[in-house]
Short mmCIF file of C-alpha atoms and ligand atoms in Angstrom, two decimals:
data_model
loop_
_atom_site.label_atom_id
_atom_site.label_comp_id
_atom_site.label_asym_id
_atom_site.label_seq_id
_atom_site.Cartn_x
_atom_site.Cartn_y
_atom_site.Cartn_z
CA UNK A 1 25.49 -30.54 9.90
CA UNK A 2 25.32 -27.87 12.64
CA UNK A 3 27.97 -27.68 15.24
CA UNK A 4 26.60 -26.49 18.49
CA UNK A 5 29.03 -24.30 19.04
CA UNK A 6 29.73 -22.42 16.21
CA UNK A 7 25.90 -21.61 16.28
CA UNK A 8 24.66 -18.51 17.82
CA UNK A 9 20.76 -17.35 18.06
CA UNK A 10 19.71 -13.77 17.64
CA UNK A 11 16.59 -12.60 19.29
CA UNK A 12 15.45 -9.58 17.12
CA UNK A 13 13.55 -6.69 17.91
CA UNK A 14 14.14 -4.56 14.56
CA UNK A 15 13.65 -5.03 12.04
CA UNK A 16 10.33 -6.73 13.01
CA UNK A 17 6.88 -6.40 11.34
CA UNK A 18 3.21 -5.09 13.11
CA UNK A 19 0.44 -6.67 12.22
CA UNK A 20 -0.10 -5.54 9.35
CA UNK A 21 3.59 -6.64 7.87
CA UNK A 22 5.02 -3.05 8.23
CA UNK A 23 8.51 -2.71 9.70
CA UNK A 24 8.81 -1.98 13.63
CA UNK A 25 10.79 -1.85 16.36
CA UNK A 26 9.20 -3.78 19.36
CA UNK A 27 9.97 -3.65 23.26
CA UNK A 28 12.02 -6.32 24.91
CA UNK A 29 9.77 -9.04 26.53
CA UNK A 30 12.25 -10.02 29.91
CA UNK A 31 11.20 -13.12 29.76
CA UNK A 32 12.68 -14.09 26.39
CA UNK A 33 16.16 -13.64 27.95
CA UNK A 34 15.82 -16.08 30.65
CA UNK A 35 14.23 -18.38 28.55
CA UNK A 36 16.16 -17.97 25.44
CA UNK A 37 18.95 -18.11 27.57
CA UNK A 38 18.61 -21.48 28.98
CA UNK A 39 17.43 -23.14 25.73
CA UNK A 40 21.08 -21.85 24.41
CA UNK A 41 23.02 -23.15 27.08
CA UNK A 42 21.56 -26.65 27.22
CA UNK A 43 21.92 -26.92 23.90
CA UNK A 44 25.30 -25.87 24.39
CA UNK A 45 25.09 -23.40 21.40
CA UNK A 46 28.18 -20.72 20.54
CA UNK A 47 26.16 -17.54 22.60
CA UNK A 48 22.50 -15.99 22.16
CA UNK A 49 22.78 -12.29 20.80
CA UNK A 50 20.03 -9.80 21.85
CA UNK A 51 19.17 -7.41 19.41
CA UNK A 52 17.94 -3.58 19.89
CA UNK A 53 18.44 -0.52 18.72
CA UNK A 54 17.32 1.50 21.34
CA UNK A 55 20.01 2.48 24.12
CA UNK A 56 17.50 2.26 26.96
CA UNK A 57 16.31 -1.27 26.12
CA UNK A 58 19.91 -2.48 25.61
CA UNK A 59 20.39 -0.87 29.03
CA UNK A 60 17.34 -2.73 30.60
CA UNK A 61 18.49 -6.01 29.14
CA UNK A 62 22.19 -4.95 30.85
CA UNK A 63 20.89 -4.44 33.72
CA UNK A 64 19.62 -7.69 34.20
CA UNK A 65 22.68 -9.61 32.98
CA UNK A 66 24.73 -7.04 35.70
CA UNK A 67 22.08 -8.23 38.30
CA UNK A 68 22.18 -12.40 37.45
CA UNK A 69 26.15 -12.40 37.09
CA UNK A 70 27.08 -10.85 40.23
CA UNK A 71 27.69 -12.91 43.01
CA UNK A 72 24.51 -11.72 45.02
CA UNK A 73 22.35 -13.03 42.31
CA UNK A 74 24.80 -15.85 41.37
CA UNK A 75 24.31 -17.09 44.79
CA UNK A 76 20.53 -16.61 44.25
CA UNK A 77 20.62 -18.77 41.19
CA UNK A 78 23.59 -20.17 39.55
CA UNK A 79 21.56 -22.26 36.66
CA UNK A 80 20.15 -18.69 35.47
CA UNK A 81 23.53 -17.42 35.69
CA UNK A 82 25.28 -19.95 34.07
CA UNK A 83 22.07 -19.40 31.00
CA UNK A 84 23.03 -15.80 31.13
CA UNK A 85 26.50 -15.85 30.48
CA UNK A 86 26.11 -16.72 27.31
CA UNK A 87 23.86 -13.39 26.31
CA UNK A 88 25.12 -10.58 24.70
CA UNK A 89 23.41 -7.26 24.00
CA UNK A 90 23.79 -5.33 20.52
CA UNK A 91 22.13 -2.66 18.20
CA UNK A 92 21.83 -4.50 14.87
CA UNK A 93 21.80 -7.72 13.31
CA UNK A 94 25.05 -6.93 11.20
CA UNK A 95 26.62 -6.38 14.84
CA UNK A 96 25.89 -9.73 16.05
CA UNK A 97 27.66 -11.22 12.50
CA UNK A 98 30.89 -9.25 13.48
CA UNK A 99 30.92 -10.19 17.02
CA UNK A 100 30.72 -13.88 15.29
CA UNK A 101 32.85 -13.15 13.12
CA UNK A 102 35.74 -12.44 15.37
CA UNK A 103 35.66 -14.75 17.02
CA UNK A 104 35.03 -17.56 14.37
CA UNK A 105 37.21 -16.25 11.75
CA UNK A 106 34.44 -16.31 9.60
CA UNK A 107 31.12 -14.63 9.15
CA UNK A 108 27.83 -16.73 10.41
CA UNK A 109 25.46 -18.02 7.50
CA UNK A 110 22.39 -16.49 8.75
CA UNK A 111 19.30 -18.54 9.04
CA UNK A 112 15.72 -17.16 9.68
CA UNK A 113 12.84 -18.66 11.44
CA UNK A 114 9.04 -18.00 10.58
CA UNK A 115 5.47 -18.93 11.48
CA UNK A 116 4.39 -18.45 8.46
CA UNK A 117 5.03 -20.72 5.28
CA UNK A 118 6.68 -19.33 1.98
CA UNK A 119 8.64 -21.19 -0.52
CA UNK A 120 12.06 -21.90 -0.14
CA UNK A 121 11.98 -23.07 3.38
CA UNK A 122 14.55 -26.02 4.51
CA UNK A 123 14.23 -28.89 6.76
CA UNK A 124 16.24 -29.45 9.98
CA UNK A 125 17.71 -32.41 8.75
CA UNK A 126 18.48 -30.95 5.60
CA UNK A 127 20.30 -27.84 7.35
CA UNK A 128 24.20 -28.62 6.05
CA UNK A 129 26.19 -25.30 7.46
CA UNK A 130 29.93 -25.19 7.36
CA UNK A 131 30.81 -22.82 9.34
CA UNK A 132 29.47 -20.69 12.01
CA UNK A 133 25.84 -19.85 11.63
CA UNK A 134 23.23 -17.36 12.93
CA UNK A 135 19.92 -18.26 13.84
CA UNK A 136 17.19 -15.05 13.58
CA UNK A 137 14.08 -15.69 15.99
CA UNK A 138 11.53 -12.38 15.45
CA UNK A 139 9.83 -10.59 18.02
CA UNK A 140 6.63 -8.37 17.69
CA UNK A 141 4.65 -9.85 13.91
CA UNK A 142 7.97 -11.57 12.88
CA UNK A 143 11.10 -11.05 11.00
CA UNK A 144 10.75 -7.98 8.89
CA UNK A 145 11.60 -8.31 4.92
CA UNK A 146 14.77 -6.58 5.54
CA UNK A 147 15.57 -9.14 7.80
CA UNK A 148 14.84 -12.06 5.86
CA UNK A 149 16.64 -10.84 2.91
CA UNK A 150 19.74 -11.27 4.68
CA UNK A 151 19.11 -14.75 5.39
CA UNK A 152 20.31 -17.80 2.62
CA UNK A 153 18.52 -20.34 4.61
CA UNK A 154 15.25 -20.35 6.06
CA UNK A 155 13.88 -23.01 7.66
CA UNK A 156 10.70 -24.47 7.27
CA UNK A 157 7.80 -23.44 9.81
CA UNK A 158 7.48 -25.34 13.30
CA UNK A 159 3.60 -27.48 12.93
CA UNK A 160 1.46 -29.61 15.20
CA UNK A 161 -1.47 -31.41 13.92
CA UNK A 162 -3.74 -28.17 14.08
CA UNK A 163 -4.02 -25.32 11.82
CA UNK A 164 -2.74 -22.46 14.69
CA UNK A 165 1.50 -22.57 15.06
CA UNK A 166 1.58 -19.11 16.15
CA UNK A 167 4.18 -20.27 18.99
CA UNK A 168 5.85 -17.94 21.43
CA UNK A 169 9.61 -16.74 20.04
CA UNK A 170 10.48 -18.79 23.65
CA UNK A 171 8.84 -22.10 22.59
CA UNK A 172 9.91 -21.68 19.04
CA UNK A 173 13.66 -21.29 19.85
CA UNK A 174 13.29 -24.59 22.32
CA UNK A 175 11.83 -26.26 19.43
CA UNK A 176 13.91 -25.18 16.83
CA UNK A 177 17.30 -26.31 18.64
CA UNK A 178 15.86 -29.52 19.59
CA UNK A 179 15.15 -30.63 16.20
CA UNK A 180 18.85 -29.19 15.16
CA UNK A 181 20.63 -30.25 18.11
CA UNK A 182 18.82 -31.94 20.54
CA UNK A 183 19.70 -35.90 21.78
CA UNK A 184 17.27 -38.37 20.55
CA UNK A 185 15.58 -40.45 23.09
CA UNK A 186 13.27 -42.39 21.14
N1 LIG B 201 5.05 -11.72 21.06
C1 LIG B 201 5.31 -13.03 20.58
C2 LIG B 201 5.86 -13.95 21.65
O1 LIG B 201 5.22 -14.15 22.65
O2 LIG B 201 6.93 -14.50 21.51
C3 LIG B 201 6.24 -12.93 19.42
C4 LIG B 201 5.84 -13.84 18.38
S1 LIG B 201 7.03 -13.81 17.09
C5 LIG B 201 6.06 -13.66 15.68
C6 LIG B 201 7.52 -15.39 17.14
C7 LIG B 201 8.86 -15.72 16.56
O3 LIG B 201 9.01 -17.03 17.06
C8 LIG B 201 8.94 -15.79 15.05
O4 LIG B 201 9.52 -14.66 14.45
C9 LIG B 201 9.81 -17.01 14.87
O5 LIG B 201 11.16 -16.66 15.11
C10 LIG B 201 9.35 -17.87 16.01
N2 LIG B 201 8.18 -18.71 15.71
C11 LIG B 201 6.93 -18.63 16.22
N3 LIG B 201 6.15 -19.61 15.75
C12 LIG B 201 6.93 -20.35 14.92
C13 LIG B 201 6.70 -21.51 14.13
N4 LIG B 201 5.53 -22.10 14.08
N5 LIG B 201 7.74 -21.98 13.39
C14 LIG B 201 8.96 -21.38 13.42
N6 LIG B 201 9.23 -20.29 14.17
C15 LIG B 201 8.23 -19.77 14.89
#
């Protein structure tokens, strides 16, 4: 079992593939942080990590947290506020695990996401973490190798009853905590 939490998401833009599976570093999509955002905070999850290397996209992303927690834009919109409290902006991966890590005590068990199937995947009701944990959403093609090979679990790909589940990192994440944390009503 999960706790909410002690579970923190990590929206990655390096390292990410192209099409063509080759490592890259891909441009932050502003919409992912209000979105990602919210899906962490109703789900009541530890804090959502964004993830660049570049200064000037760390900057942009800054920018907009400075904007949304200020009291002009609090008073604009205190749900998105409240979303974007939880988001933090770093260069790498291995930063997000110490920021966890300090405050945790311990470092997260990383856990990667994917579209696409490969062996070893887990279950969401199988997922058994104690601990803090990490979850990796990719941006651009999808979590790069490198990426993935720092991750123990992986969980198995998100599927309707078609053969397309190329779903947006926004819907994915939504998805994803529901089926880990979400309240059944059915
Ligand atoms: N530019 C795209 C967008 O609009 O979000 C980025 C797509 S990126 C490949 C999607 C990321 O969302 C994946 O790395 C994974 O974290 C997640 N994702 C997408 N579809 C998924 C699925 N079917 N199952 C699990 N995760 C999925």
């Amino acid at each position: 079992m999960l706790d909410p939490s002690s579970t923190f998401v990590a929206l990655v833009h390096h390292p990410v593939r192209d099409r063509q599976g080759r490592p890259i570093t891909s441009a932050l999509t502003t919409l992912d942080l209000h979105d990602i955002a919210r899906s962490t905070r109703t789900y009541g999850l530890g804090g959502f990590f964004v993830v660049h290397p570049a200064e000037a996209q760390r900057a942009l992303a800054r920018r907009i947290l400075d904007h949304w927690l200020s009291p002009e834009g609090a008073a604009k919109n205190d749900h998105r506020r409240q979303a974007l409290e939880t988001l933090e902006v770093v260069p790498t991966i291995a930063d997000a695990a110490r920021a966890i890590q300090d405050r945790e005590g311990r470092a997260p068990l990383q856990i990667a996401t994917a579209a696409r199937k490969s062996s070893g995947t887990i279950g969401y009701r199988a997922v058994q973490v104690d601990g803090p944990a990490l979850i990796l959403l990719g941006t651009g093609g999808g979590l790069a190798d490198e990426a993935l090979a720092g991750c123990p679990l992986r969980l198995d790909p998100i599927e309707g009853p078609t053969d397309y589940n190329h779903l947006s990192v926004r819907s994915a994440c939504a998805i994803v905590l529901d089926r880990l944390f979400g309240v059944r009503q059915d």
